[in-house]
């Protein structure tokens, strides 16, 4: 009979050990951002290879989101069977293999299959690495999650820069993806020794594929965090049935989350293609669209907690979404490559702290509100790329990006219907001010952390 995980009290360890463990987990976040941005930055080349229009390209992106969404029931089971460490390692290996597989795909249906597998693996790694982050906080009694999320954007930035550099050397997608996969494997090898081992792995040096006793499958320090992750996933799946009973604040937060995730996802998925198709940018310059968004995301996330403390979550959300929407709209009106890059920077700066604030507010409303907001955020990520592709296919990509600008502005409109609290009031006792709250994993704060980070990684 499975044992109930018992939380372990924080232990005193050296700052050096904490930093080494944090860097190992940060490598997983960087891994995910790097892998996703690598193949997304080559969307123009994939579009030309398969002869896709914007609608079919949007379907390719949507299939990745579908894979991530349907992975939630699988993740809960794999977390019980493998634990977060082994799930992280296996899913990361799968993601590294996706890149050469996608470069070798000879047809559009095969590319759809590869991208679907990519989405499933993204969902698995996203949950596992956040469980590792929660375990790190439990072991050392220190907040670490916000800085971990910043490394996701740093990985996206590194991938965009590599893509731009590889385009100077060669236009071959296979060579680019092979180099990226090699770097990912090196990153994973560096992270592996310091990842938190499962309880059963400490007791026996068994291989990942060997038979294990299901009663000792999770490390005690990660038990409550993993239980919160599973509960959040189940709650998201049932959110439609809970919709009728949700509070008005939860519904408005959900609307804001939909518009916010549509905006973030569209910038990752369509920025490179917009630069080449609408502004005439070269293939060497096109990946810089993702790069500028990632740079501003990293900077804003590093500074965001200070903004929230001084200004409050409400003002951060309102100002951020207006900066994003207005900046992008003005860039589209001006036209050209450099105005577009400035507009993309405004989106990265403005939207970086919006989603974490929304998750904190949802957590303050209770588990039902949090599950609803998480489900609507996933809906935005799934529907956003396809919606932009649908609009662009019937008009042009400039109009499609105008929809993105409008979506950012609608975040502010929706958020104004919410009664906001100061961060210290919204977060449960012991929770941080990071992505959805960094609590002890058992209450609202723990659920907020896991749910918030899950939806953002296919963000990242």
Coordinates of C-alpha atoms in Angstrom, one line a residue:
X1 CA 0.0 0.0 0.0
X2 CA 1.5 3.4 -1.0
X3 CA 3.0 5.4 1.9
X4 CA 1.8 8.9 2.5
X5 CA 4.7 11.3 1.8
X6 CA 5.8 13.0 4.9
X7 CA 7.3 16.5 4.4
X8 CA 10.8 17.0 5.6
X9 CA 11.7 20.0 7.7
X10 CA 14.2 22.4 6.1
X11 CA 17.8 21.6 6.8
X12 CA 20.7 23.8 7.2
X13 CA 23.3 23.4 4.4
X14 CA 26.0 25.5 2.9
X15 CA 25.2 28.3 0.5
X16 CA 27.6 26.7 -2.0
X17 CA 25.6 23.4 -2.0
X18 CA 22.4 25.4 -2.4
X19 CA 23.8 27.2 -5.4
X20 CA 25.1 24.1 -7.0
X21 CA 21.7 22.3 -6.6
X22 CA 19.9 25.4 -7.9
X23 CA 22.1 25.6 -11.0
X24 CA 21.4 22.0 -11.8
X25 CA 17.7 22.6 -11.7
X26 CA 18.1 25.9 -13.6
X27 CA 19.8 23.8 -16.3
X28 CA 16.5 22.0 -16.8
X29 CA 14.6 25.2 -17.2
X30 CA 17.3 26.5 -19.6
X31 CA 17.1 23.2 -21.4
X32 CA 13.3 23.5 -22.0
X33 CA 13.5 27.1 -23.2
X34 CA 16.5 26.4 -25.5
X35 CA 14.8 23.3 -27.1
X36 CA 11.5 25.0 -27.8
X37 CA 13.0 28.2 -29.1
X38 CA 15.4 26.2 -31.3
X39 CA 12.7 24.7 -33.6
X40 CA 10.3 27.6 -33.3
X41 CA 13.1 30.0 -34.6
X42 CA 13.3 27.9 -37.8
X43 CA 9.6 28.1 -38.6
X44 CA 10.2 30.0 -41.8
X45 CA 12.5 27.2 -43.0
X46 CA 10.0 24.6 -42.0
X47 CA 7.2 26.5 -43.7
X48 CA 9.1 26.6 -47.0
X49 CA 10.1 23.0 -46.8
X50 CA 6.6 21.7 -46.4
X51 CA 4.9 24.5 -48.5
X52 CA 2.7 25.6 -45.7
X53 CA 0.3 28.5 -45.5
X54 CA -0.3 30.3 -42.2
X55 CA -3.3 28.2 -41.3
X56 CA -1.4 24.9 -41.7
X57 CA 1.6 26.4 -39.9
X58 CA -0.8 27.4 -37.0
X59 CA -2.0 23.8 -36.9
X60 CA 1.6 22.6 -36.5
X61 CA 2.0 24.9 -33.5
X62 CA -1.4 23.9 -32.1
X63 CA -0.5 20.2 -32.2
X64 CA 2.5 20.9 -29.9
X65 CA 0.1 22.5 -27.4
X66 CA -2.3 19.6 -27.7
X67 CA 0.5 17.2 -26.9
X68 CA 1.4 19.2 -23.8
X69 CA -2.3 19.4 -22.7
X70 CA -3.0 15.7 -23.1
X71 CA 0.2 14.8 -21.2
X72 CA -1.3 15.9 -17.8
X73 CA -2.9 12.5 -17.0
X74 CA 0.3 10.7 -18.1
X75 CA 2.5 13.0 -16.0
X76 CA 0.6 12.2 -12.8
X77 CA 1.2 8.5 -13.4
X78 CA 4.8 8.9 -14.4
X79 CA 5.5 11.0 -11.4
X80 CA 4.3 8.1 -9.2
X81 CA 6.2 5.5 -11.1
X82 CA 9.5 7.3 -11.9
X83 CA 9.7 10.3 -9.6
X84 CA 10.6 13.8 -10.7
X85 CA 14.3 13.2 -11.3
X86 CA 13.9 10.2 -13.6
X87 CA 10.9 11.8 -15.4
X88 CA 13.0 14.9 -16.0
X89 CA 15.9 12.9 -17.4
X90 CA 13.8 10.7 -19.7
X91 CA 11.7 13.6 -21.0
X92 CA 14.7 15.7 -21.6
X93 CA 16.3 12.9 -23.6
X94 CA 13.1 12.7 -25.7
X95 CA 13.2 16.5 -26.3
X96 CA 16.8 16.3 -27.5
X97 CA 15.8 13.5 -29.9
X98 CA 12.9 15.6 -31.3
X99 CA 15.2 18.1 -33.0
X100 CA 17.0 15.7 -35.4
X101 CA 13.7 13.9 -35.9
X102 CA 12.0 17.1 -37.0
X103 CA 14.8 18.0 -39.3
X104 CA 14.6 14.5 -40.9
X105 CA 10.7 14.6 -41.2
X106 CA 10.0 14.2 -44.9
X107 CA 6.3 15.2 -44.9
X108 CA 3.9 17.5 -43.1
X109 CA 1.9 14.6 -41.4
X110 CA 5.2 13.2 -40.0
X111 CA 6.2 16.7 -38.8
X112 CA 2.8 16.9 -37.0
X113 CA 3.5 13.6 -35.2
X114 CA 7.0 14.7 -34.2
X115 CA 5.7 18.0 -32.8
X116 CA 3.0 16.2 -30.9
X117 CA 5.6 14.0 -29.2
X118 CA 7.5 17.2 -28.5
X119 CA 4.4 18.6 -26.7
X120 CA 4.0 15.5 -24.6
X121 CA 7.7 15.6 -23.6
X122 CA 7.5 19.3 -22.8
X123 CA 4.5 18.6 -20.5
X124 CA 6.5 15.9 -18.7
X125 CA 9.7 17.9 -18.2
X126 CA 7.7 21.0 -17.2
X127 CA 6.1 19.2 -14.3
X128 CA 9.2 17.3 -13.3
X129 CA 11.5 20.3 -13.2
X130 CA 9.1 22.4 -11.2
X131 CA 8.8 19.5 -8.7
X132 CA 12.6 19.6 -8.4
X133 CA 12.5 23.3 -7.8
X134 CA 9.9 22.8 -5.0
X135 CA 12.0 20.1 -3.5
X136 CA 15.0 22.5 -3.5
X137 CA 13.1 25.1 -1.5
X138 CA 11.9 22.4 0.9
X139 CA 15.4 21.1 1.5
X140 CA 17.0 24.5 2.1
X141 CA 14.1 26.6 3.3
X142 CA 14.9 29.2 0.7
X143 CA 13.0 30.7 -2.2
X144 CA 14.4 29.8 -5.6
X145 CA 11.6 29.5 -8.1
X146 CA 11.6 33.0 -9.6
X147 CA 15.2 32.8 -10.6
X148 CA 14.7 29.3 -12.0
X149 CA 12.0 30.7 -14.3
X150 CA 14.3 33.4 -15.5
X151 CA 16.6 30.8 -16.9
X152 CA 13.8 29.5 -19.2
X153 CA 13.8 32.9 -21.0
X154 CA 17.6 32.8 -20.9
X155 CA 17.5 29.5 -22.7
X156 CA 15.2 30.9 -25.3
X157 CA 17.5 33.8 -25.8
X158 CA 20.5 31.5 -26.3
X159 CA 18.6 29.4 -28.8
X160 CA 17.7 32.5 -30.8
X161 CA 21.3 33.7 -30.9
X162 CA 22.5 30.2 -31.9
X163 CA 19.9 30.2 -34.7
X164 CA 21.0 33.5 -36.0
X165 CA 24.7 32.5 -35.9
X166 CA 24.0 29.1 -37.6
X167 CA 22.2 30.9 -40.4
X168 CA 25.4 32.8 -41.1
X169 CA 27.4 29.5 -41.4
X170 CA 24.8 27.3 -43.0
X171 CA 21.1 27.4 -44.0
X172 CA 20.7 23.7 -43.3
X173 CA 18.2 23.0 -40.6
X174 CA 19.6 19.5 -40.0
X175 CA 23.0 20.9 -39.1
X176 CA 21.5 23.6 -36.8
X177 CA 19.3 21.0 -35.0
X178 CA 22.2 18.6 -34.6
X179 CA 24.3 21.2 -33.0
X180 CA 21.5 22.3 -30.7
X181 CA 20.8 18.7 -29.7
X182 CA 24.5 18.2 -28.8
X183 CA 24.4 21.3 -26.6
X184 CA 21.3 20.1 -24.9
X185 CA 22.9 16.7 -24.1
X186 CA 25.9 18.5 -22.6
X187 CA 23.6 20.6 -20.5
X188 CA 21.6 17.6 -19.3
X189 CA 24.8 15.8 -18.4
X190 CA 26.0 18.7 -16.3
X191 CA 22.6 18.9 -14.5
X192 CA 22.2 15.1 -13.8
X193 CA 24.5 14.6 -10.8
X194 CA 23.0 17.3 -8.7
X195 CA 19.3 16.6 -9.3
X196 CA 17.3 15.5 -6.3
X197 CA 17.2 11.7 -6.2
X198 CA 14.1 9.7 -5.4
X199 CA 13.9 7.9 -2.1
X200 CA 14.1 4.5 -3.7
X201 CA 17.0 5.5 -5.8
X202 CA 19.0 6.2 -2.7
X203 CA 18.2 2.8 -1.3
X204 CA 19.1 0.8 -4.4
X205 CA 21.2 1.7 -7.5
X206 CA 18.6 0.4 -9.9
X207 CA 18.3 1.5 -13.5
X208 CA 15.3 3.6 -14.7
X209 CA 13.8 0.7 -16.4
X210 CA 14.0 -1.9 -13.6
X211 CA 11.0 -3.0 -11.5
X212 CA 10.4 -0.9 -8.4
X213 CA 8.2 -1.0 -5.3
X214 CA 5.4 1.5 -5.9
X215 CA 5.2 2.1 -2.2
X216 CA 8.5 3.9 -2.1
X217 CA 8.4 5.9 -5.3
X218 CA 8.7 9.5 -4.2
X219 CA 11.2 11.4 -2.3
X220 CA 9.8 12.6 1.0
X221 CA 11.0 16.2 0.4
X222 CA 9.1 16.4 -2.9
X223 CA 6.0 14.5 -1.8
X224 CA 3.7 17.4 -1.1
X225 CA 4.9 19.4 -4.1
X226 CA 4.2 16.5 -6.4
X227 CA 0.8 15.9 -4.8
X228 CA 0.0 19.5 -5.4
X229 CA 1.1 19.2 -9.1
X230 CA -1.2 16.2 -9.6
X231 CA -4.1 17.9 -7.8
X232 CA -3.6 21.0 -10.0
X233 CA -3.6 18.9 -13.2
X234 CA -6.8 17.1 -12.1
X235 CA -8.4 20.4 -11.2
X236 CA -7.6 21.9 -14.6
X237 CA -9.2 18.9 -16.4
X238 CA -12.4 19.5 -14.3
X239 CA -12.4 23.2 -14.6
X240 CA -15.2 23.3 -17.2
X241 CA -17.5 21.5 -14.8
X242 CA -16.6 24.0 -12.1
X243 CA -17.1 27.0 -14.3
X244 CA -20.7 27.7 -13.2
X245 CA -19.7 27.8 -9.6
X246 CA -16.7 30.1 -10.0
X247 CA -16.6 33.5 -8.5
X248 CA -16.7 36.7 -10.6
X249 CA -13.1 37.5 -9.8
X250 CA -12.0 34.0 -11.0
X251 CA -13.8 34.5 -14.3
X252 CA -12.2 37.8 -14.9
X253 CA -8.8 36.5 -13.9
X254 CA -9.4 33.6 -16.3
X255 CA -10.2 36.1 -19.1
X256 CA -7.1 38.0 -18.4
X257 CA -5.1 34.8 -18.4
X258 CA -6.5 33.7 -21.8
X259 CA -5.5 37.1 -23.4
X260 CA -2.2 37.0 -21.7
X261 CA -1.2 33.5 -22.8
X262 CA -2.4 34.3 -26.4
X263 CA -0.1 37.3 -26.4
X264 CA 3.0 35.4 -25.0
X265 CA 2.5 32.4 -27.2
X266 CA 2.0 34.4 -30.4
X267 CA 5.3 36.2 -29.8
X268 CA 7.2 33.0 -29.6
X269 CA 5.4 31.3 -32.5
X270 CA 5.0 34.1 -35.0
X271 CA 7.7 36.8 -34.4
X272 CA 10.3 35.2 -36.7
X273 CA 7.8 34.7 -39.5
X274 CA 6.4 38.2 -39.2
X275 CA 9.9 39.6 -39.6
X276 CA 10.6 37.7 -42.8
X277 CA 7.2 37.8 -44.4
X278 CA 6.0 41.3 -43.5
X279 CA 9.1 43.4 -43.0
X280 CA 11.5 41.7 -45.4
X281 CA 14.1 40.7 -42.7
X282 CA 16.8 38.2 -43.6
X283 CA 16.9 34.7 -42.2
X284 CA 19.9 35.8 -40.1
X285 CA 17.9 38.6 -38.5
X286 CA 14.5 36.8 -38.1
X287 CA 15.5 34.9 -34.9
X288 CA 16.2 38.2 -33.1
X289 CA 12.5 38.6 -32.8
X290 CA 12.4 35.8 -30.2
X291 CA 15.7 37.1 -28.8
X292 CA 14.5 40.6 -27.9
X293 CA 11.4 39.2 -26.3
X294 CA 13.5 36.8 -24.2
X295 CA 15.9 39.5 -23.1
X296 CA 13.2 41.7 -21.9
X297 CA 11.4 38.7 -20.2
X298 CA 14.6 37.8 -18.3
X299 CA 15.2 41.4 -17.2
X300 CA 11.6 41.9 -16.1
X301 CA 11.5 38.7 -14.2
X302 CA 14.6 39.5 -12.3
X303 CA 13.2 42.9 -11.4
X304 CA 9.5 42.0 -11.2
X305 CA 9.3 41.1 -7.5
X306 CA 10.6 44.6 -6.6
X307 CA 8.0 46.2 -8.9
X308 CA 5.3 44.2 -7.2
X309 CA 6.4 45.2 -3.8
X310 CA 6.5 48.9 -4.6
X311 CA 3.6 49.2 -7.0
X312 CA 1.3 46.3 -6.2
X313 CA 0.1 43.5 -8.5
X314 CA -2.8 45.5 -10.0
X315 CA -0.6 48.3 -11.3
X316 CA 2.0 45.9 -12.6
X317 CA -0.6 44.0 -14.6
X318 CA -2.3 47.2 -15.9
X319 CA 0.9 49.0 -16.9
X320 CA 2.5 45.9 -18.3
X321 CA -0.3 44.9 -20.5
X322 CA -0.8 48.5 -21.8
X323 CA 2.9 48.8 -22.6
X324 CA 2.8 45.5 -24.4
X325 CA -0.3 46.2 -26.5
X326 CA 0.4 49.8 -27.2
X327 CA 4.1 49.2 -28.1
X328 CA 3.2 46.4 -30.5
X329 CA 0.4 48.3 -32.1
X330 CA 2.6 51.3 -32.8
X331 CA 5.3 49.1 -34.2
X332 CA 2.9 47.5 -36.6
X333 CA 1.6 50.9 -37.7
X334 CA 5.1 52.1 -38.3
X335 CA 6.2 49.0 -40.3
X336 CA 9.7 47.8 -40.8
X337 CA 12.1 45.5 -39.1
X338 CA 13.5 47.7 -36.4
X339 CA 10.2 49.1 -35.2
X340 CA 9.0 45.5 -35.0
X341 CA 11.9 44.6 -32.8
X342 CA 11.1 47.5 -30.5
X343 CA 7.5 46.5 -30.4
X344 CA 8.5 42.9 -29.5
X345 CA 10.7 44.3 -26.7
X346 CA 7.7 46.1 -25.3
X347 CA 5.7 42.9 -25.3
X348 CA 8.5 41.0 -23.5
X349 CA 8.9 43.8 -20.9
X350 CA 5.2 44.3 -20.3
X351 CA 3.9 40.7 -20.2
X352 CA 6.8 39.1 -18.3
X353 CA 5.2 39.7 -14.8
X354 CA 1.6 39.6 -15.9
X355 CA 1.0 35.8 -15.7
X356 CA 2.7 35.3 -12.3
X357 CA 0.5 38.1 -10.8
X358 CA -2.6 36.5 -12.2
X359 CA -1.7 33.1 -10.7
X360 CA -1.0 34.7 -7.3
X361 CA -4.4 36.4 -7.4
X362 CA -6.1 33.2 -8.5
X363 CA -4.5 31.3 -5.6
X364 CA -5.8 33.9 -3.2
X365 CA -9.4 33.1 -4.5
X366 CA -9.0 29.4 -3.6
X367 CA -8.2 26.1 -5.4
X368 CA -11.3 26.2 -7.6
X369 CA -10.4 29.6 -9.0
X370 CA -6.8 28.5 -9.5
X371 CA -7.9 25.4 -11.4
X372 CA -10.2 27.5 -13.6
X373 CA -7.6 30.1 -14.4
X374 CA -5.0 27.4 -15.2
X375 CA -7.4 25.6 -17.6
X376 CA -8.2 28.9 -19.3
X377 CA -4.5 29.7 -19.6
X378 CA -3.9 26.4 -21.3
X379 CA -6.8 27.2 -23.6
X380 CA -5.2 30.4 -24.6
X381 CA -1.9 28.7 -25.4
X382 CA -3.7 26.1 -27.5
X383 CA -6.0 28.5 -29.3
X384 CA -3.7 31.4 -29.7
X385 CA -1.3 30.2 -32.4
X386 CA -4.1 28.7 -34.4
X387 CA -6.2 31.8 -34.1
X388 CA -3.4 34.0 -35.4
X389 CA -2.7 31.6 -38.2
X390 CA -6.4 31.6 -39.1
X391 CA -6.6 35.4 -39.2
X392 CA -3.3 35.7 -41.1
X393 CA -4.4 33.1 -43.7
X394 CA -7.4 35.2 -44.6
X395 CA -5.8 38.6 -44.4
X396 CA -2.1 38.9 -43.6
X397 CA 0.3 38.5 -40.7
X398 CA 0.2 42.2 -39.8
X399 CA -3.5 41.9 -39.1
X400 CA -2.8 38.7 -37.2
X401 CA -0.2 40.5 -35.0
X402 CA -2.7 43.3 -34.5
X403 CA -5.0 40.7 -32.8
X404 CA -2.0 40.0 -30.5
X405 CA -1.8 43.7 -29.6
X406 CA -5.5 43.8 -28.9
X407 CA -5.2 40.7 -26.8
X408 CA -2.6 42.4 -24.6
X409 CA -4.8 45.4 -24.1
X410 CA -7.7 43.2 -23.1
X411 CA -5.6 41.8 -20.3
X412 CA -5.8 45.3 -18.6
X413 CA -9.5 45.5 -19.4
X414 CA -10.2 42.2 -17.7
X415 CA -7.9 42.8 -14.8
X416 CA -9.6 46.1 -13.9
X417 CA -12.7 44.0 -12.9
X418 CA -10.7 42.3 -10.2
X419 CA -10.2 43.5 -6.6
X420 CA -6.5 43.1 -6.1
X421 CA -4.5 42.7 -3.0
X422 CA -1.0 43.6 -2.1
X423 CA 1.5 40.7 -2.6
X424 CA 1.9 40.2 1.1
X425 CA -1.9 39.9 1.5
X426 CA -2.4 37.6 -1.5
X427 CA 0.2 35.1 -0.7
X428 CA -0.5 32.4 1.9
X429 CA 1.8 32.2 5.0
X430 CA 5.2 31.1 3.9
X431 CA 4.6 31.7 0.3
X432 CA 6.9 33.7 -2.0
X433 CA 6.0 36.3 -4.6
X434 CA 7.1 34.2 -7.6
X435 CA 5.1 32.5 -10.2
X436 CA 1.9 31.7 -8.5
X437 CA 3.3 31.7 -5.0
X438 CA 6.0 29.7 -3.5
X439 CA 4.4 28.1 -0.5
X440 CA 5.1 24.8 1.2
X441 CA 3.5 22.8 -1.5
X442 CA 0.5 21.8 0.5
X443 CA -1.7 24.8 0.5
X444 CA -2.7 27.4 -2.0
X445 CA 0.8 28.7 -2.4
X446 CA 2.1 25.3 -3.4
X447 CA -0.6 24.7 -5.9
X448 CA -0.1 28.2 -7.3
X449 CA 3.6 27.5 -7.9
X450 CA 3.0 24.3 -9.7
X451 CA 0.1 25.4 -11.8
X452 CA 1.5 28.7 -12.7
X453 CA 4.8 27.3 -13.8
X454 CA 3.2 24.6 -15.8
X455 CA 1.2 26.9 -18.0
X456 CA 4.0 29.4 -18.5
X457 CA 6.9 26.7 -19.6
X458 CA 5.0 25.8 -22.8
X459 CA 5.8 29.6 -22.4
X460 CA 8.2 29.7 -20.9

